[in-house]
Short mmCIF file of C-alpha atoms in Angstrom, two decimals:
data_model
loop_
_atom_site.label_atom_id
_atom_site.label_comp_id
_atom_site.label_asym_id
_atom_site.label_seq_id
_atom_site.Cartn_x
_atom_site.Cartn_y
_atom_site.Cartn_z
CA MET A 1 75.29 66.85 -0.11
CA VAL A 2 73.98 67.30 3.43
CA MET A 3 70.39 67.34 2.19
CA GLY A 4 71.05 64.28 0.06
CA ALA A 5 72.49 62.36 3.01
CA PHE A 6 69.49 63.34 5.14
CA LEU A 7 67.01 62.16 2.51
CA LEU A 8 68.82 58.83 2.22
CA ILE A 9 68.67 58.33 5.98
CA ALA A 10 64.99 59.28 6.08
CA ALA A 11 64.10 56.99 3.19
CA THR A 12 65.97 53.99 4.60
CA HIS A 13 64.09 54.52 7.88
CA GLU A 14 60.85 54.55 5.86
CA TYR A 15 59.63 58.07 6.53
CA LEU A 16 59.23 61.18 4.42
CA PHE A 17 61.16 64.21 5.76
CA SER A 18 60.12 63.66 9.41
CA PRO A 19 59.36 60.53 11.47
CA ASN A 20 55.65 61.36 11.78
CA LEU A 21 55.29 61.06 7.98
CA ASP A 22 55.73 57.32 7.60
CA LEU A 23 53.79 54.47 6.02
CA HIS A 24 51.43 54.30 9.01
CA ALA A 25 50.52 57.96 8.45
CA GLY A 26 49.35 57.18 4.93
CA ILE A 27 52.50 58.13 3.02
CA PRO A 28 52.81 55.83 -0.04
CA LEU A 29 55.94 53.74 -0.35
CA ALA A 30 56.43 55.19 -3.87
CA LEU A 31 57.06 58.66 -2.40
CA ILE A 32 59.70 57.28 -0.05
CA VAL A 33 61.40 55.55 -2.99
CA ILE A 34 61.39 58.88 -4.86
CA GLU A 35 62.89 60.49 -1.76
CA LEU A 36 65.67 57.90 -1.86
CA ILE A 37 66.42 58.62 -5.54
CA ILE A 38 66.46 62.39 -4.98
CA GLY A 39 68.75 61.99 -1.98
CA LEU A 40 71.19 59.88 -3.99
CA ALA A 41 71.19 62.43 -6.83
CA LEU A 42 71.92 65.32 -4.45
CA LEU A 43 74.58 63.42 -2.53
CA VAL A 44 76.48 62.27 -5.61
CA GLY A 45 75.89 65.47 -7.59
CA ILE A 46 73.87 64.26 -10.57
CA TYR A 47 71.47 66.82 -12.10
CA ASP A 48 71.12 68.56 -8.75
CA ARG A 49 68.81 71.33 -9.96
CA ILE A 50 66.40 68.82 -11.50
CA ALA A 51 66.54 66.83 -8.25
CA ALA A 52 65.78 70.04 -6.34
CA PHE A 53 62.65 70.72 -8.41
CA ALA A 54 61.60 67.10 -7.87
CA LEU A 55 62.13 67.62 -4.14
CA ALA A 56 59.83 70.66 -4.22
CA LEU A 57 57.13 68.57 -5.89
CA LEU A 58 57.68 65.81 -3.35
CA TRP A 59 57.10 68.34 -0.57
CA ALA A 60 53.86 69.43 -2.27
CA SER A 61 52.64 65.82 -2.15
CA VAL A 62 52.72 65.97 1.67
CA TRP A 63 49.90 68.51 1.46
CA ALA A 64 47.71 65.92 -0.26
CA TYR A 65 48.56 62.91 1.90
CA ALA A 66 49.11 64.40 5.37
CA GLY A 67 47.36 67.78 5.28
CA PRO A 68 48.45 71.43 5.34
CA VAL A 69 49.81 71.50 8.90
CA ALA A 70 52.26 68.66 8.25
CA ALA A 71 53.34 70.31 5.00
CA ILE A 72 53.92 73.70 6.62
CA GLU A 73 55.86 72.07 9.48
CA ASP A 74 58.27 70.80 6.82
CA ILE A 75 58.28 73.93 4.66
CA TRP A 76 62.04 74.04 5.20
CA VAL A 77 62.17 71.27 2.58
CA LEU A 78 60.68 73.62 -0.01
CA SER A 79 63.05 76.48 0.87
CA THR A 80 66.04 74.12 0.77
CA ALA A 81 64.92 72.76 -2.61
CA LEU A 82 64.64 76.30 -4.01
CA PHE A 83 68.05 77.19 -2.56
CA ILE A 84 69.65 74.19 -4.30
CA ALA A 85 67.75 74.89 -7.53
CA ILE A 86 69.14 78.43 -7.59
CA MET A 87 72.70 77.81 -6.42
CA GLY A 88 73.33 74.42 -8.01
CA ASN A 89 76.38 72.37 -7.18
CA ASP A 90 79.62 73.70 -8.61
CA TYR A 91 82.14 71.76 -6.53
CA PHE A 92 80.97 68.33 -5.38
CA ARG A 93 79.31 66.63 -8.31
CA PHE A 94 79.75 63.48 -10.32
CA PRO A 95 82.62 64.02 -12.79
CA GLY A 96 81.50 65.06 -16.24
CA ILE A 97 77.85 65.73 -15.37
CA ALA A 98 77.22 69.47 -15.30
CA SER A 99 74.27 71.04 -13.54
CA PRO A 100 71.47 71.86 -16.03
CA ILE A 101 69.01 74.76 -15.78
CA ALA A 102 71.92 77.11 -15.16
CA PHE A 103 69.72 80.16 -15.80
CA MET A 104 68.47 79.78 -12.22
CA ARG A 105 71.78 81.25 -11.05
CA ARG A 106 70.55 84.71 -12.06
CA TYR A 107 68.33 84.60 -8.94
CA GLU A 108 71.31 84.01 -6.66
CA THR A 109 70.53 87.00 -4.43
CA TYR A 110 67.19 85.39 -3.51
CA ALA A 111 68.64 82.01 -2.47
CA LEU A 112 69.73 82.95 1.05
CA PRO A 113 66.56 84.92 1.93
CA ILE A 114 64.41 81.99 0.76
CA LEU A 115 66.44 79.62 2.96
CA ARG A 116 66.09 82.01 5.91
CA ILE A 117 62.32 82.39 5.49
CA GLY A 118 61.79 78.64 5.19
CA SER A 119 63.86 77.96 8.30
CA GLY A 120 62.07 80.69 10.23
CA ALA A 121 58.61 79.53 9.17
CA THR A 122 59.38 75.96 10.25
CA LEU A 123 60.55 77.08 13.70
CA LEU A 124 57.58 79.38 14.15
CA VAL A 125 55.03 76.75 13.15
CA LEU A 126 56.65 73.96 15.19
CA GLY A 127 56.76 76.21 18.24
CA PHE A 128 52.98 76.44 18.10
CA SER A 129 51.91 73.10 16.60
CA GLU A 130 54.09 70.81 18.74
CA LYS A 131 54.32 72.80 21.98
CA ILE A 132 52.04 75.78 22.55
CA LEU A 133 48.88 74.35 20.96
CA HIS A 134 49.63 70.73 21.88
CA PRO A 135 51.68 70.80 25.11
CA GLU A 136 50.95 67.12 25.72
CA TYR A 137 53.68 66.27 23.18
CA GLY A 138 56.28 68.13 25.20
CA ILE A 139 54.99 66.81 28.52
CA ASN A 140 55.23 63.21 27.29
CA PHE A 141 58.76 63.90 26.02
CA LEU A 142 59.82 65.39 29.37
CA ALA A 143 58.39 62.34 31.14
CA GLN A 144 60.92 60.23 29.23
CA TYR A 145 63.83 62.69 29.06
CA HIS A 146 64.34 64.88 32.10
CA TRP A 147 65.21 68.09 30.28
CA ASN A 148 63.32 70.43 32.57
CA PHE A 149 66.47 72.05 33.91
CA MET A 150 64.41 74.58 35.87
CA GLN A 151 63.31 71.78 38.20
CA ASN A 152 66.85 70.45 38.36
CA VAL A 153 68.08 73.73 39.85
CA GLY A 154 65.28 73.76 42.41
CA ILE A 155 62.83 76.18 40.75
CA PRO A 156 59.16 75.06 40.88
CA TYR A 157 58.59 74.97 37.13
CA SER A 158 56.05 72.45 35.83
CA ASP A 159 56.61 70.43 32.65
CA TYR A 160 53.56 72.15 31.20
CA LEU A 161 55.03 75.61 31.74
CA PHE A 162 58.43 74.44 30.51
CA THR A 163 56.83 73.15 27.29
CA LEU A 164 55.05 76.46 26.71
CA SER A 165 58.29 78.34 27.36
CA ALA A 166 60.22 76.14 24.94
CA GLY A 167 57.57 76.65 22.26
CA SER A 168 57.64 80.41 22.78
CA VAL A 169 61.42 80.54 22.44
CA GLU A 170 61.30 78.38 19.30
CA ALA A 171 58.63 80.65 17.80
CA ILE A 172 60.73 83.74 18.62
CA PHE A 173 63.75 82.20 16.87
CA GLY A 174 61.56 81.63 13.82
CA ALA A 175 60.08 85.13 13.89
CA VAL A 176 63.56 86.70 14.03
CA PHE A 177 64.60 84.74 10.94
CA LEU A 178 61.40 85.71 9.12
CA LEU A 179 61.95 89.40 9.86
CA GLY A 180 65.62 89.23 8.87
CA ILE A 181 66.88 91.08 11.94
CA ALA A 182 69.94 90.06 14.00
CA THR A 183 70.18 87.00 11.75
CA ARG A 184 73.77 86.04 12.58
CA LEU A 185 73.21 86.41 16.34
CA ASN A 186 70.02 84.39 16.10
CA ALA A 187 71.81 81.70 14.07
CA LEU A 188 74.68 81.55 16.56
CA VAL A 189 72.38 80.98 19.54
CA LEU A 190 70.33 78.47 17.56
CA ALA A 191 73.47 76.56 16.54
CA VAL A 192 74.34 76.13 20.22
CA VAL A 193 70.79 74.97 20.97
CA PHE A 194 70.91 72.45 18.11
CA THR A 195 74.25 71.10 19.32
CA ILE A 196 73.14 70.26 22.87
CA PRO A 197 70.70 67.40 22.00
CA ILE A 198 73.39 65.67 19.95
CA PHE A 199 75.37 64.89 23.10
CA ILE A 200 72.25 63.70 24.93
CA LEU A 201 70.28 61.75 22.32
CA GLY A 202 73.16 60.51 20.19
CA PRO A 203 73.97 60.31 16.46
CA LEU A 204 70.37 59.75 15.33
CA GLU A 205 69.46 63.21 16.62
CA LEU A 206 72.29 64.64 14.50
CA ALA A 207 71.06 62.77 11.43
CA GLY A 208 67.56 64.14 11.90
CA HIS A 209 68.73 67.73 12.15
CA MET A 210 71.54 67.81 9.59
CA PRO A 211 69.73 70.06 7.05
CA HIS A 212 68.54 72.44 9.78
CA PHE A 213 72.04 72.70 11.19
CA ALA A 214 73.50 73.30 7.71
CA ALA A 215 70.96 76.07 7.04
CA VAL A 216 71.76 77.71 10.37
CA ILE A 217 75.50 77.61 9.58
CA LEU A 218 74.87 79.24 6.19
CA LEU A 219 72.85 82.02 7.83
CA LEU A 220 75.56 82.42 10.46
CA LEU A 221 78.26 82.78 7.82
CA PHE A 222 76.45 84.86 5.20
CA GLY A 223 73.69 86.67 7.08
CA ALA A 224 70.09 87.39 6.09
CA GLY A 225 70.63 88.08 2.40
CA GLU A 226 69.60 91.16 0.42
CA HIS A 227 65.83 90.64 0.18
CA PHE A 228 62.74 90.16 2.37
CA ARG A 229 64.12 91.94 5.44
CA LEU A 230 62.32 94.19 7.91
CA VAL A 231 65.30 96.58 8.03
CA ARG A 232 68.50 96.84 6.04
#
């Protein structure tokens, strides 16, 4: 339901998964319409597993229209689609319409690790692509929003260094998820970090991070899962 609501918001704002993937970036309007249909199906609970597979294919289309970097930055979409395809929707679905492809439930033990790996990969890639390798994005953001709290407390800390530090921390969060170590602690700290911008940037920031926040809460509640962990 959270993913469905997010897709509806993204589609009505005419972008695919993230604001940089809009019509001006070469994303066809047909893909955004498909995003809208998938979001409605997930939100209402109609053939959720089929909608999840369609969502995975929709993510694959980003590779063709926006390139591999943009696709990998949104690889959380693929992991979320696989999670929904495996787990289905047993509680909040349209009355009388059961979830097909029920055999996917046999892979239930893989659902949470897949979600963790997708979330970790997204954080790791974004830490490099939007901050460490391209610090100008962060510097321009800090010029508009004065988030460099190091300067606010009187420490001589340039926006460039702050951007590199933020990217490094984001990449570390992602690496911890990928390795499957201290997952609940990592999720707890990340949940606090995700909450702070909501009070500064408003409801739109919450709408843009709803699926990420939901994934973090799942990892906080249920841990790393049984598979794909560095240590058990």
